[in-house]
């Protein structure tokens, strides 16, 4: 076999991608959308198989594998730096059912693989050449089980119409610079920002272009290089993707962006009416993309039985589990969404709030309990769907009773050995990581300072004053600066006339004294400990990640 020197096929390979976690790729999340859109979910209470194409640094895959230890998870990526990082991460967490394979999509057929219940690809399809896209279609065609689910996310029109020319500008400007992809991208971005400031031509016609370039300046350079500098980069219409997936025997089901499955919550009535009047699902989809100016889609497809008969749809939907990571007092009845305010029925909401405080449930059981308590026929099923679309509830993997919150923090424990290892790794490397959550079949991200606070609490330092002092000491020892969150910074004194303004500006610029610095550090540590004890720990407790006793 002839080996290809250009194994990267124009994809960025000189710098690694960033670590990310995407809950929408969880088998439980995909199953929820399948059930919502009237198709069969996959069985998760028995061994299943899952494939991620282009798994990057492998954090999502490792998290799901940790949540479903009886099942087999495969991640494929042609970049050896990514596969090496993914394998190291899984080894640190002691996860043995995540298998990472260093192969291109085009050569994956050389590796013996099982058939899959799920095949997912996130942030891949718009950034690869047509040959690699065809290879993906073939993998799905060959390896997805009948009834299997596919997730494919991609950039799309019409949302990309406005920023589209900026990408070419960045590619050309960066090709004139020296350095690795990230360094070249940064210089290109600075030059493009300077160009935008003259407000001429395109930049005048598209005033938001300057803001778009400014926002890009806040993103990670490695992310931007992978996003913009690949040789292959194309924007699709969702209809074309649906056609390509059809060649792999797939039918479009719905969106992993849960709100997008409910156009009635996003569109003004006149727009909704126009969309619903369209004679085919294809045209309705096109209307939806234009009416919401879609820019990035997370599509879910199924192989076979795309729509079950109506009587089965309801049975299947009611068999799905839901719950919430939020404490009852924080669940919202009125939720701000794009189009206005979503208000959950006033009779139903307090009952759901009460029930969900006790645990996660099969939707059918929740609906029955609500009917019983109201003594009336109410549409609890719809209220539950709305709360999921708004992010107040989450799909869960099981019905589980929430342990009662306890007043004292005597014996705090991370339940999974894998999570203990991940927490230690997060603080050792000072990087954001993800706890495995079997209860949701997913994970939850956390910051290294949260891992530190947890280890302090586990070792018995549970009093807020102790935690604040220890946090400050540990951060000092590691050279980490504690920052006050923006919203909590004291407002600057009002400056009425020019003189006061100049004095205020001077005061702002003067370096803070040691005492002022210490006050900021203390306040930041207090804030962090307060949030950790009142919000973060209770959330982890509800999700079954920690035991609080
Ligand atoms: C933008 S990253 C997304 C990574 C991951 N899915 C995430 O969202 O964090 C795209 C990934 O696809 C991989 N990739 C691109 N073309 C590929 C190909 N032809 N075969 C295998 N992997 C490929 C890259 O190495 C990279 O890790």
Coordinates of C-alpha atoms and ligand atoms in Angstrom, one line a residue:
X1 CA 0.0 0.0 0.0
X2 CA 1.3 3.5 -0.9
X3 CA 1.5 5.7 2.1
X4 CA 0.3 9.3 1.7
X5 CA 2.6 12.1 2.9
X6 CA -0.3 14.4 3.1
X7 CA -2.3 12.3 5.5
X8 CA -3.9 15.4 6.9
X9 CA -5.7 16.1 3.5
X10 CA -5.5 19.9 4.1
X11 CA -6.9 19.6 7.6
X12 CA -5.0 21.5 10.4
X13 CA -2.6 19.0 11.9
X14 CA 0.3 21.2 13.2
X15 CA -1.5 22.2 16.3
X16 CA -4.0 20.1 18.4
X17 CA -7.7 20.9 18.7
X18 CA -9.2 22.0 22.1
X19 CA -10.8 19.7 24.6
X20 CA -14.6 19.9 24.5
X21 CA -17.6 18.1 25.9
X22 CA -20.9 17.9 24.0
X23 CA -23.9 16.6 26.0
X24 CA -25.9 16.5 22.7
X25 CA -23.9 13.4 21.7
X26 CA -25.0 11.4 24.7
X27 CA -27.0 8.2 23.8
X28 CA -29.6 9.4 26.3
X29 CA -30.0 12.8 24.6
X30 CA -30.2 11.2 21.1
X31 CA -32.8 8.7 22.4
X32 CA -34.9 11.6 23.8
X33 CA -35.1 13.3 20.4
X34 CA -35.9 9.9 18.7
X35 CA -38.8 9.4 21.1
X36 CA -39.9 13.1 20.9
X37 CA -40.0 12.8 17.1
X38 CA -42.0 9.6 17.0
X39 CA -39.3 7.0 16.5
X40 CA -37.9 4.2 18.6
X41 CA -35.0 5.0 21.0
X42 CA -32.1 2.5 21.2
X43 CA -32.1 0.1 24.2
X44 CA -29.7 1.4 26.8
X45 CA -30.3 -1.2 29.5
X46 CA -28.4 -3.8 27.5
X47 CA -25.0 -3.7 25.9
X48 CA -24.9 -1.2 22.9
X49 CA -22.2 0.1 20.5
X50 CA -21.3 3.7 19.8
X51 CA -19.0 5.2 17.2
X52 CA -17.7 8.8 17.1
X53 CA -16.1 9.9 13.8
X54 CA -13.5 12.7 14.3
X55 CA -13.4 12.3 18.1
X56 CA -10.7 14.9 18.6
X57 CA -9.2 14.7 22.1
X58 CA -11.9 12.1 23.0
X59 CA -13.4 13.7 26.2
X60 CA -17.1 13.3 25.2
X61 CA -16.5 9.7 24.2
X62 CA -14.7 8.8 27.4
X63 CA -17.4 10.4 29.5
X64 CA -20.2 8.4 27.8
X65 CA -18.1 5.2 28.1
X66 CA -17.7 5.9 31.8
X67 CA -21.5 6.4 32.2
X68 CA -22.3 3.1 30.3
X69 CA -19.5 0.7 31.4
X70 CA -21.3 -2.3 30.0
X71 CA -21.3 -0.9 26.4
X72 CA -18.5 -0.4 23.8
X73 CA -17.5 3.0 22.6
X74 CA -15.2 3.7 19.6
X75 CA -13.6 7.0 18.6
X76 CA -11.8 7.5 15.2
X77 CA -9.5 10.4 14.3
X78 CA -6.6 10.5 11.9
X79 CA -4.5 12.9 14.0
X80 CA -2.1 10.8 16.2
X81 CA -1.7 13.7 18.7
X82 CA -5.5 13.6 19.3
X83 CA -5.7 9.8 19.6
X84 CA -2.7 9.7 21.9
X85 CA -4.3 12.4 24.2
X86 CA -7.6 10.6 24.1
X87 CA -6.0 7.3 25.1
X88 CA -4.0 8.9 27.9
X89 CA -7.2 10.6 29.3
X90 CA -9.1 7.3 29.3
X91 CA -6.2 5.5 31.0
X92 CA -6.0 8.2 33.7
X93 CA -9.7 7.8 34.4
X94 CA -9.4 4.0 34.2
X95 CA -12.0 3.8 31.4
X96 CA -11.5 0.5 29.5
X97 CA -14.5 0.5 27.2
X98 CA -13.5 3.6 25.1
X99 CA -11.4 2.4 22.1
X100 CA -9.6 5.1 20.2
X101 CA -8.5 4.3 16.6
X102 CA -6.0 6.4 14.6
X103 CA -7.4 6.1 11.1
X104 CA -8.9 8.4 8.4
X105 CA -12.5 8.0 7.5
X106 CA -11.3 6.8 4.1
X107 CA -9.3 3.9 5.6
X108 CA -11.5 2.9 8.5
X109 CA -12.8 -0.1 6.5
X110 CA -9.4 -1.7 7.0
X111 CA -10.2 -2.0 10.8
X112 CA -12.5 -4.8 12.0
X113 CA -15.4 -3.0 13.7
X114 CA -18.8 -4.1 15.1
X115 CA -22.1 -2.7 13.8
X116 CA -23.3 0.4 15.8
X117 CA -26.4 1.6 17.5
X118 CA -25.2 5.1 17.4
X119 CA -22.8 6.9 15.0
X120 CA -22.0 10.6 15.8
X121 CA -19.9 13.3 14.2
X122 CA -19.7 16.8 15.7
X123 CA -17.9 19.7 14.0
X124 CA -16.6 17.6 11.1
X125 CA -18.8 17.6 8.0
X126 CA -18.3 21.2 7.0
X127 CA -14.5 21.0 7.4
X128 CA -13.6 18.0 5.2
X129 CA -13.3 17.3 1.5
X130 CA -16.1 15.6 -0.5
X131 CA -14.0 12.4 -0.5
X132 CA -14.0 12.2 3.3
X133 CA -17.8 13.1 3.3
X134 CA -18.4 10.2 0.9
X135 CA -16.3 7.9 3.2
X136 CA -18.5 8.9 6.2
X137 CA -21.7 8.1 4.2
X138 CA -20.2 4.7 3.4
X139 CA -19.2 4.0 7.0
X140 CA -22.8 4.8 8.1
X141 CA -24.2 2.7 5.2
X142 CA -22.0 -0.3 6.2
X143 CA -21.9 -0.1 9.9
X144 CA -25.1 1.4 11.3
X145 CA -27.6 -1.1 12.6
X146 CA -31.2 -1.0 11.4
X147 CA -33.0 1.5 13.6
X148 CA -29.7 3.0 14.6
X149 CA -29.3 6.8 15.2
X150 CA -26.9 9.3 13.6
X151 CA -25.9 12.7 14.8
X152 CA -24.3 15.1 12.3
X153 CA -23.6 18.8 13.1
X154 CA -22.5 21.3 10.5
X155 CA -22.4 25.0 9.5
X156 CA -25.3 26.1 7.3
X157 CA -27.0 28.7 5.2
X158 CA -28.7 31.2 5.5
X159 CA -27.1 32.1 8.8
X160 CA -23.5 32.0 7.4
X161 CA -24.4 34.3 4.4
X162 CA -23.3 37.4 6.3
X163 CA -19.9 36.3 7.8
X164 CA -19.1 34.0 4.8
X165 CA -16.5 36.4 3.2
X166 CA -14.6 36.8 6.5
X167 CA -13.3 33.2 6.4
X168 CA -11.6 33.7 3.0
X169 CA -10.1 36.9 4.2
X170 CA -8.7 35.2 7.2
X171 CA -7.3 32.3 5.1
X172 CA -5.6 34.7 2.7
X173 CA -4.2 37.0 5.4
X174 CA -2.9 34.1 7.4
X175 CA -1.1 32.5 4.4
X176 CA 1.0 35.7 4.2
X177 CA 2.2 35.3 7.8
X178 CA 4.8 33.1 9.5
X179 CA 4.5 30.7 12.4
X180 CA 2.2 27.8 13.2
X181 CA -1.5 27.8 12.3
X182 CA -2.6 29.5 15.5
X183 CA 0.1 32.2 15.3
X184 CA -0.8 33.0 11.7
X185 CA -4.5 33.1 12.4
X186 CA -4.0 35.5 15.3
X187 CA -2.0 37.9 13.0
X188 CA -4.6 37.6 10.2
X189 CA -7.3 38.4 12.7
X190 CA -5.6 41.5 13.9
X191 CA -5.1 42.7 10.3
X192 CA -8.8 41.9 9.5
X193 CA -9.9 43.9 12.5
X194 CA -7.8 46.9 11.4
X195 CA -9.4 46.6 7.9
X196 CA -12.9 46.5 9.5
X197 CA -12.2 49.7 11.4
X198 CA -12.0 51.8 8.2
X199 CA -15.7 51.0 7.6
X200 CA -15.5 50.9 3.9
X201 CA -17.2 48.7 1.3
X202 CA -18.2 45.2 2.7
X203 CA -17.5 46.5 6.3
X204 CA -19.8 49.4 5.7
X205 CA -22.5 47.3 4.0
X206 CA -22.3 44.6 6.8
X207 CA -21.7 46.6 9.9
X208 CA -21.9 43.6 12.2
X209 CA -18.7 42.2 10.5
X210 CA -16.5 44.3 12.9
X211 CA -18.3 42.8 15.9
X212 CA -17.9 39.3 14.5
X213 CA -14.2 39.8 14.1
X214 CA -14.0 41.4 17.6
X215 CA -15.8 38.3 19.1
X216 CA -13.4 36.0 17.3
X217 CA -10.6 37.7 19.3
X218 CA -12.1 36.2 22.5
X219 CA -12.0 32.6 21.3
X220 CA -9.1 30.1 21.7
X221 CA -6.5 30.4 18.9
X222 CA -6.3 26.7 18.4
X223 CA -10.1 26.5 18.1
X224 CA -10.1 29.4 15.5
X225 CA -7.3 27.8 13.4
X226 CA -9.3 24.5 13.2
X227 CA -12.5 26.4 12.5
X228 CA -11.2 28.7 9.8
X229 CA -7.9 27.6 8.2
X230 CA -8.7 24.1 6.9
X231 CA -8.2 23.7 3.2
X232 CA -11.7 22.3 3.0
X233 CA -14.4 24.5 4.4
X234 CA -17.9 24.6 3.0
X235 CA -21.3 25.8 4.1
X236 CA -24.3 23.6 3.4
X237 CA -28.1 23.9 3.1
X238 CA -29.7 21.4 5.5
X239 CA -31.7 19.9 2.6
X240 CA -28.4 18.9 0.9
X241 CA -27.2 17.2 4.0
X242 CA -30.5 15.3 4.3
X243 CA -30.1 14.2 0.7
X244 CA -26.6 13.0 1.3
X245 CA -27.7 11.1 4.5
X246 CA -30.5 9.5 2.5
X247 CA -27.8 7.8 0.4
X248 CA -26.8 6.1 3.7
X249 CA -30.4 5.0 4.2
X250 CA -31.1 7.6 6.8
X251 CA -34.2 9.7 7.4
X252 CA -34.1 13.1 9.2
X253 CA -35.7 12.9 12.6
X254 CA -35.1 16.2 14.5
X255 CA -32.6 18.4 16.2
X256 CA -30.3 17.8 19.2
X257 CA -30.8 21.5 19.9
X258 CA -34.0 20.7 21.7
X259 CA -35.7 24.1 21.2
X260 CA -35.4 23.6 17.4
X261 CA -37.9 20.8 17.6
X262 CA -40.5 23.3 18.7
X263 CA -40.9 26.0 16.0
X264 CA -44.0 27.3 17.8
X265 CA -41.8 28.5 20.6
X266 CA -39.5 30.4 18.3
X267 CA -41.5 31.8 15.4
X268 CA -44.1 34.7 15.4
X269 CA -47.6 33.3 14.6
X270 CA -47.6 34.6 11.0
X271 CA -44.2 33.0 10.2
X272 CA -45.3 29.7 11.9
X273 CA -48.5 29.7 9.8
X274 CA -46.6 30.1 6.6
X275 CA -44.2 27.4 7.5
X276 CA -46.9 24.9 8.5
X277 CA -48.8 25.6 5.3
X278 CA -45.9 24.1 3.2
X279 CA -46.9 20.8 1.6
X280 CA -43.7 18.8 2.3
X281 CA -41.4 18.3 5.3
X282 CA -38.6 19.3 3.0
X283 CA -40.1 22.7 2.3
X284 CA -41.1 23.2 6.0
X285 CA -37.5 22.5 6.9
X286 CA -36.3 25.1 4.4
X287 CA -38.8 27.7 5.8
X288 CA -37.6 26.9 9.3
X289 CA -34.0 27.5 8.4
X290 CA -34.8 30.9 6.7
X291 CA -37.2 32.0 9.4
X292 CA -34.7 31.3 12.2
X293 CA -31.6 32.3 10.2
X294 CA -30.0 28.9 11.0
X295 CA -26.2 29.0 11.1
X296 CA -25.3 25.7 12.8
X297 CA -27.4 22.6 12.9
X298 CA -27.2 19.5 15.1
X299 CA -29.3 17.0 13.0
X300 CA -30.4 13.5 14.1
X301 CA -31.2 10.8 11.6
X302 CA -32.6 7.3 11.9
X303 CA -32.2 4.2 9.7
X304 CA -35.7 2.9 9.2
X305 CA -39.1 3.4 10.8
X306 CA -38.7 7.2 10.8
X307 CA -42.3 7.7 12.1
X308 CA -44.2 5.2 14.3
X309 CA -48.0 5.0 14.2
X310 CA -49.5 7.7 16.5
X311 CA -50.6 5.3 19.3
X312 CA -47.1 3.8 19.5
X313 CA -45.5 7.3 19.5
X314 CA -47.1 8.3 22.8
X315 CA -46.3 4.9 24.4
X316 CA -42.6 5.2 23.4
X317 CA -42.4 8.8 24.5
X318 CA -43.9 8.1 27.9
X319 CA -41.3 5.4 28.4
X320 CA -38.4 7.9 28.4
X321 CA -36.9 9.2 31.7
X322 CA -36.6 12.9 32.7
X323 CA -35.3 14.8 35.7
X324 CA -33.5 18.0 36.6
X325 CA -30.1 19.1 37.9
X326 CA -31.8 22.1 39.5
X327 CA -33.1 22.5 43.0
X328 CA -36.9 22.9 43.1
X329 CA -36.6 26.6 44.1
X330 CA -34.5 27.3 41.0
X331 CA -36.8 25.7 38.4
X332 CA -38.5 28.4 36.3
X333 CA -42.1 28.5 35.4
X334 CA -41.7 31.5 33.1
X335 CA -38.8 31.2 30.8
X336 CA -37.4 33.8 28.4
X337 CA -36.9 32.4 24.9
X338 CA -36.1 34.0 21.6
X339 CA -39.7 35.0 20.8
X340 CA -40.8 36.1 24.2
X341 CA -41.8 34.3 27.4
X342 CA -42.8 30.7 27.7
X343 CA -45.1 30.2 30.6
X344 CA -45.8 26.7 32.0
X345 CA -49.4 26.0 33.1
X346 CA -49.9 27.3 36.6
X347 CA -51.7 24.2 37.8
X348 CA -49.2 21.8 36.5
X349 CA -45.9 23.6 37.3
X350 CA -45.9 23.4 41.1
X351 CA -46.8 19.7 41.0
X352 CA -44.0 18.9 38.6
X353 CA -41.6 21.0 40.7
X354 CA -42.6 19.0 43.8
X355 CA -42.3 15.6 42.1
X356 CA -39.0 16.4 40.4
X357 CA -37.5 17.4 43.7
X358 CA -37.9 13.8 44.7
X359 CA -36.1 12.3 41.7
X360 CA -36.1 11.4 38.0
X361 CA -39.1 9.6 36.5
X362 CA -40.5 7.8 33.5
X363 CA -42.5 10.5 31.6
X364 CA -45.6 8.3 31.8
X365 CA -45.4 8.0 35.6
X366 CA -44.9 11.8 35.9
X367 CA -47.9 12.5 33.7
X368 CA -50.0 10.1 35.7
X369 CA -49.0 11.6 39.0
X370 CA -49.9 15.1 37.8
X371 CA -53.3 14.0 36.5
X372 CA -54.0 12.3 39.9
X373 CA -53.0 15.4 41.9
X374 CA -55.0 17.9 39.8
X375 CA -58.0 15.5 39.4
X376 CA -58.3 16.8 35.9
X377 CA -57.2 16.0 32.4
X378 CA -54.3 18.4 31.9
X379 CA -51.5 18.3 29.2
X380 CA -48.6 17.4 31.5
X381 CA -46.8 15.7 28.6
X382 CA -46.6 19.0 26.8
X383 CA -45.5 20.9 29.9
X384 CA -42.6 18.4 30.3
X385 CA -41.6 18.8 26.6
X386 CA -41.5 22.6 27.0
X387 CA -39.4 22.4 30.2
X388 CA -36.9 20.1 28.3
X389 CA -36.9 22.5 25.3
X390 CA -36.1 25.4 27.6
X391 CA -33.3 23.5 29.4
X392 CA -35.0 23.3 32.8
X393 CA -35.3 19.5 32.6
X394 CA -32.9 17.0 31.1
X395 CA -33.2 13.6 29.6
X396 CA -32.2 11.0 32.3
X397 CA -30.9 7.4 31.9
X398 CA -33.0 6.0 34.7
X399 CA -35.7 6.7 37.3
X400 CA -33.8 7.4 40.5
X401 CA -34.9 8.8 43.9
X402 CA -32.9 11.9 44.8
X403 CA -31.2 11.4 48.2
X404 CA -32.4 14.0 50.7
X405 CA -30.1 17.0 51.0
X406 CA -28.3 17.0 54.4
X407 CA -27.5 20.0 56.5
X408 CA -24.0 19.2 57.5
X409 CA -21.0 18.2 55.4
X410 CA -19.3 15.5 57.4
X411 CA -18.7 12.7 54.9
X412 CA -18.4 13.9 51.3
X413 CA -17.5 11.4 48.7
X414 CA -17.1 11.3 44.9
X415 CA -18.9 8.1 44.0
X416 CA -17.0 6.8 41.0
X417 CA -13.3 6.0 41.1
X418 CA -13.1 7.4 37.5
X419 CA -14.4 10.8 38.8
X420 CA -11.9 10.8 41.6
X421 CA -9.1 10.4 39.1
X422 CA -10.6 13.0 36.8
X423 CA -10.9 15.5 39.6
X424 CA -7.3 15.0 40.7
X425 CA -6.2 15.3 37.1
X426 CA -8.1 18.6 36.7
X427 CA -6.4 20.2 39.6
X428 CA -3.0 18.8 38.8
X429 CA -3.1 20.2 35.2
X430 CA -5.3 23.2 36.1
X431 CA -7.8 22.4 33.2
X432 CA -11.5 22.2 32.9
X433 CA -12.7 18.6 32.9
X434 CA -16.0 16.6 32.9
X435 CA -17.5 14.4 35.6
X436 CA -19.1 11.2 34.4
X437 CA -22.8 11.1 35.3
X438 CA -24.4 7.6 35.0
X439 CA -27.8 9.0 36.1
X440 CA -28.1 11.2 33.0
X441 CA -25.9 8.9 30.9
X442 CA -23.8 12.0 30.2
X443 CA -21.4 14.4 32.0
X444 CA -21.0 17.8 33.6
X445 CA -18.1 20.1 33.2
X446 CA -16.3 21.6 36.2
X447 CA -13.4 24.0 36.8
X448 CA -10.1 23.1 38.4
X449 CA -10.8 25.3 41.4
X450 CA -14.0 23.4 41.9
X451 CA -11.9 20.2 41.9
X452 CA -9.7 21.8 44.5
X453 CA -12.6 22.8 46.7
X454 CA -14.1 19.4 46.5
X455 CA -10.8 17.7 47.6
X456 CA -10.7 20.1 50.6
X457 CA -14.3 19.3 51.5
X458 CA -13.6 15.5 51.1
X459 CA -10.6 15.9 53.4
X460 CA -12.8 17.3 56.1
X461 CA -12.3 21.1 55.7
X462 CA -16.0 21.9 55.4
X463 CA -16.3 25.3 57.2
X464 CA -16.6 28.3 54.7
X465 CA -13.8 30.3 56.5
X466 CA -11.4 27.2 56.4
X467 CA -12.2 26.7 52.7
X468 CA -11.6 30.4 51.9
X469 CA -8.2 30.4 53.6
X470 CA -7.2 27.1 52.0
X471 CA -8.3 28.2 48.6
X472 CA -6.2 31.4 48.8
X473 CA -3.1 29.5 50.1
X474 CA -3.3 26.8 47.4
X475 CA -3.8 29.3 44.6
X476 CA -0.9 31.4 45.9
X477 CA 1.3 28.3 45.9
X478 CA 0.4 27.5 42.3
X479 CA 0.5 31.2 41.1
X480 CA -3.2 31.3 40.3
X481 CA -4.9 34.7 40.4
X482 CA -8.4 34.7 41.9
X483 CA -10.8 37.0 40.1
X484 CA -14.1 38.6 41.2
X485 CA -16.9 37.7 38.8
X486 CA -17.9 40.7 36.6
X487 CA -21.5 41.0 37.8
X488 CA -20.3 41.4 41.3
X489 CA -17.6 44.1 40.7
X490 CA -18.5 47.4 42.5
X491 CA -19.7 50.0 40.0
X492 CA -17.2 52.8 39.2
X493 CA -18.0 56.1 41.0
X494 CA -20.1 58.4 38.8
X495 CA -17.9 61.0 37.1
X496 CA -19.9 64.1 36.5
X497 CA -17.5 66.6 35.0
X498 CA -14.2 66.4 33.0
X499 CA -12.0 66.8 36.0
X500 CA -13.6 63.9 37.9
X501 CA -13.5 61.8 34.8
X502 CA -9.8 62.3 34.6
X503 CA -9.3 61.5 38.3
X504 CA -11.5 58.4 37.9
X505 CA -9.5 57.3 34.9
X506 CA -6.2 57.9 36.8
X507 CA -7.6 55.9 39.8
X508 CA -8.5 53.1 37.4
X509 CA -5.1 53.0 35.9
X510 CA -3.1 53.2 39.2
X511 CA -1.8 49.7 40.2
X512 CA -3.7 48.4 43.2
X513 CA -2.0 48.5 46.5
X514 CA -1.1 45.3 48.3
X515 CA -4.0 45.7 50.7
X516 CA -6.4 46.3 47.7
X517 CA -5.1 43.2 46.0
X518 CA -5.6 41.2 49.1
X519 CA -9.2 42.5 49.5
X520 CA -10.0 41.5 45.9
X521 CA -8.5 38.0 46.4
X522 CA -10.5 37.5 49.7
X523 CA -13.7 38.7 48.0
X524 CA -13.1 36.4 45.0
X525 CA -12.4 33.4 47.3
X526 CA -15.6 34.1 49.4
X527 CA -17.7 34.3 46.2
X528 CA -16.2 31.1 44.9
X529 CA -16.8 29.1 48.1
X530 CA -20.3 30.5 48.5
X531 CA -21.2 29.3 45.0
X532 CA -19.5 26.0 45.5
X533 CA -21.4 25.2 48.7
X534 CA -24.8 26.5 47.7
X535 CA -25.0 25.7 44.0
X536 CA -22.3 23.4 42.7
X537 CA -22.2 20.7 45.5
X538 CA -26.1 20.5 45.6
X539 CA -26.1 20.1 41.8
X540 CA -23.5 17.3 41.9
X541 CA -25.5 15.7 44.7
X542 CA -28.8 15.8 42.7
X543 CA -26.9 14.2 39.7
X544 CA -25.6 11.4 41.9
X545 CA -22.0 12.4 41.4
X546 CA -21.2 13.0 45.1
X547 CA -22.6 11.6 48.3
X548 CA -23.2 14.2 50.9
X549 CA -23.7 12.9 54.4
Ligands
LIG1 C1 -13.1 20.3 14.7 S1 -12.5 18.9 15.2 C2 -13.8 18.2 16.2 C3 -13.4 17.3 17.2 C4 -14.5 16.8 18.2 N1 -15.5 16.1 17.5 C5 -15.0 18.0 19.0 O1 -16.1 18.5 18.6 O2 -14.4 18.4 20.0 C6 -12.4 17.8 13.8 C7 -11.7 16.5 14.0 O3 -11.8 15.6 12.9 C8 -10.6 15.0 12.6 N2 -10.6 14.7 11.1 C9 -10.7 15.6 10.1 N3 -10.7 15.0 8.9 C10 -10.5 13.6 9.2 C11 -10.5 12.5 8.4 N4 -10.5 12.5 7.1 N5 -10.4 11.3 9.0 C12 -10.3 11.2 10.4 N6 -10.4 12.3 11.2 C13 -10.5 13.5 10.6 C14 -9.5 16.1 13.0 O4 -8.3 15.5 13.3 C15 -10.2 16.7 14.3 O5 -9.8 16.0 15.4

